[in-house]
GROMACS .gro file of C-alpha atoms in nm:
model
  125
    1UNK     CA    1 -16.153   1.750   7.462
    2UNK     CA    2 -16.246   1.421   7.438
    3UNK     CA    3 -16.664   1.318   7.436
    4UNK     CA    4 -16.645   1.171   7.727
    5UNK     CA    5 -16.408   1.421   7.897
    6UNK     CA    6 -16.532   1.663   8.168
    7UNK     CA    7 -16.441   2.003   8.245
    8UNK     CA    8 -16.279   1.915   8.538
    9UNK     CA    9 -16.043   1.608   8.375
   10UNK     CA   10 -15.977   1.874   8.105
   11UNK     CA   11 -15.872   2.135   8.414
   12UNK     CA   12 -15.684   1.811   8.570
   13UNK     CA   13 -15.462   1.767   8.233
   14UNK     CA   14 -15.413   2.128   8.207
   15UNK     CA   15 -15.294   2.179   8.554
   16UNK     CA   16 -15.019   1.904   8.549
   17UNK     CA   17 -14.751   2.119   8.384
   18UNK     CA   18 -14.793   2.328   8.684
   19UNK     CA   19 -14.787   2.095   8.962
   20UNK     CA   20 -14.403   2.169   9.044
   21UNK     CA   21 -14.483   2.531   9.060
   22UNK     CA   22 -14.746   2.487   9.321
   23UNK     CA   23 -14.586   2.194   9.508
   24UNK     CA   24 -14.257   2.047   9.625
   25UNK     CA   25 -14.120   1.813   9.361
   26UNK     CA   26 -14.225   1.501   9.576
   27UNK     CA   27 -14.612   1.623   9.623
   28UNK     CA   28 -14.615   1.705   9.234
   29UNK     CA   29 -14.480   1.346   9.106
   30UNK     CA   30 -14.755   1.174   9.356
   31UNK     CA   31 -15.069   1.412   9.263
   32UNK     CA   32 -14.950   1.380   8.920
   33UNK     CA   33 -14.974   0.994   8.908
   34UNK     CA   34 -15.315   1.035   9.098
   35UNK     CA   35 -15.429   1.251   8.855
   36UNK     CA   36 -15.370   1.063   8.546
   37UNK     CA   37 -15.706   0.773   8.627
   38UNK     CA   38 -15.865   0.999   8.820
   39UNK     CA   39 -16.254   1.046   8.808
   40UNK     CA   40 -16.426   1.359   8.903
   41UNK     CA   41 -16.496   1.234   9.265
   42UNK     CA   42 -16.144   1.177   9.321
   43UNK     CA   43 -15.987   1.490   9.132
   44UNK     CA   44 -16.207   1.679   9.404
   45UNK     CA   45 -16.059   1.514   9.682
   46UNK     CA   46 -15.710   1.524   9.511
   47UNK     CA   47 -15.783   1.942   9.488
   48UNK     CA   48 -15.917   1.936   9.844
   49UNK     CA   49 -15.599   1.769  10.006
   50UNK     CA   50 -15.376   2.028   9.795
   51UNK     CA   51 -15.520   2.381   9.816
   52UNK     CA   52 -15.274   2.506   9.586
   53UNK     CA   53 -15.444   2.283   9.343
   54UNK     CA   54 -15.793   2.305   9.426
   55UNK     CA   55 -15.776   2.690   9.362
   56UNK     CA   56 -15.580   2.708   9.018
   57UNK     CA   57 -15.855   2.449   8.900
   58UNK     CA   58 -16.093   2.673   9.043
   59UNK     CA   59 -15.991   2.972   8.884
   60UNK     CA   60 -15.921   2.788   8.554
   61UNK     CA   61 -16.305   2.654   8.596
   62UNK     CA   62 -16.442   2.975   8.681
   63UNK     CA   63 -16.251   3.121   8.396
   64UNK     CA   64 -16.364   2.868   8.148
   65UNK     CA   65 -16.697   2.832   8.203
   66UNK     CA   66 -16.818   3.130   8.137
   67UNK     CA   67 -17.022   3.176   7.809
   68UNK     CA   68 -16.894   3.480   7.592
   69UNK     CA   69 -16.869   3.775   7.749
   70UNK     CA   70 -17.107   4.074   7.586
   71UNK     CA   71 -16.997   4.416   7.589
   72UNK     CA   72 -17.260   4.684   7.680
   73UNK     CA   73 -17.143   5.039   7.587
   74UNK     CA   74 -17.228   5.347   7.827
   75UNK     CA   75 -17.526   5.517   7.787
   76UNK     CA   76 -17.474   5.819   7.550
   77UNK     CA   77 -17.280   5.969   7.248
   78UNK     CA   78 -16.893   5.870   7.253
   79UNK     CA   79 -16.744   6.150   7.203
   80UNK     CA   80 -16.378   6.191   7.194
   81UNK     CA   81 -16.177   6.332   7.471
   82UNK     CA   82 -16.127   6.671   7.508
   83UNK     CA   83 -15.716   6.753   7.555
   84UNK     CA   84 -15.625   6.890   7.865
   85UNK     CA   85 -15.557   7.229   7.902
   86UNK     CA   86 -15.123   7.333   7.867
   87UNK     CA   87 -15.018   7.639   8.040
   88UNK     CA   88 -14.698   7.797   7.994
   89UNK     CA   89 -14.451   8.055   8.208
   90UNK     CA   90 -14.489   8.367   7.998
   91UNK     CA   91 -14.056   8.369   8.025
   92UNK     CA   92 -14.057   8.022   7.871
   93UNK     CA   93 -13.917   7.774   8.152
   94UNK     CA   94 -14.205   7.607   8.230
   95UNK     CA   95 -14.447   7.418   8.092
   96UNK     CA   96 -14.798   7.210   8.318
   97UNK     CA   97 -15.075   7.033   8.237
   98UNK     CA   98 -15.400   7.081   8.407
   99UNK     CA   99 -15.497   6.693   8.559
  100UNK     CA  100 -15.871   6.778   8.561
  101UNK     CA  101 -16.142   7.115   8.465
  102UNK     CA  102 -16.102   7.355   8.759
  103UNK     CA  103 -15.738   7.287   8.915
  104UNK     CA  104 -15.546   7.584   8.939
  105UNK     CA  105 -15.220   7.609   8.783
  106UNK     CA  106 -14.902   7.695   9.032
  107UNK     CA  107 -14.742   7.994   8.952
  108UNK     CA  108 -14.401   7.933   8.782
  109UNK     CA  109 -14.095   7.854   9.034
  110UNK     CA  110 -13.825   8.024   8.846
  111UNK     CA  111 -13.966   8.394   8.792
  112UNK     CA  112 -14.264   8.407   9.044
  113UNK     CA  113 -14.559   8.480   8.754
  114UNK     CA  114 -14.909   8.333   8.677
  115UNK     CA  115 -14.881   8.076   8.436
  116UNK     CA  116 -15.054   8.131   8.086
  117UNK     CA  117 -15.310   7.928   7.889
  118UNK     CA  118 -15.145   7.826   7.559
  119UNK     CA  119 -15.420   7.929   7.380
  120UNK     CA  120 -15.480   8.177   7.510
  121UNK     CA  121 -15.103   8.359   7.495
  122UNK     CA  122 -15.074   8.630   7.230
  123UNK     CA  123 -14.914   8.469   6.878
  124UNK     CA  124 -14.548   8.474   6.827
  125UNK     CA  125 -14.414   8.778   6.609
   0.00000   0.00000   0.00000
């Protein structure tokens, strides 16, 4: 950006690639030859007599002018997730994850039997 260079000519430059993907080809070529010696005044009225325009510079404004963005943590210790819990059809055809604590695994389709916690199913022989 140039010193004497606003935000909004720098929006106006940036936004000319785009013209013919917010405009027919004939609005584009005439907005873009406005744009080029436009001052701020007129880049406003420019944006107001094209919508399409006016809000892709204002979301590129709004985007841009914001300062850098600070990142404040949660309250508390991170701790890593806990794994959800696996259960298993004791016959072997089936295997479900619990989604969240207290949901109730189905029984298994194939045999008709309460589903067992991995951990807690004896060990293999």
């Amino acid at each position: 950006m140039t010193d004497n260079e606003t935000d909004l000519h720098k929006a106006a430059r940036i936004v000319l690639p785009h013209l013919e993907e917010l405009l027919d080809a004939a609005a584009a070529q005439k907005l873009r030859a406005a744009l080029d010696a436009a001052d701020d005044d007129t880049i406003v009225r420019l944006a107001e007599s094209a919508p399409a325009v006016g809000d892709w510079l204002a979301d590129y404004l709004d985007a841009t002018a914001s300062d850098l963005r600070a990142y404040d943590p949660l309250a508390g210790d991170a701790q890593p997730v806990a794994p959800s819990a696996v259960f298993r059809c004791p016959l072997g055809t089936l295997v479900w994850y619990r989604r969240f604590v207290g949901e109730t695994p189905p029984r298994c389709p194939t045999h008709d039997v309460d589903l067992v916690r991995v951990e807690d199913e004896p060990p293999a022989p």
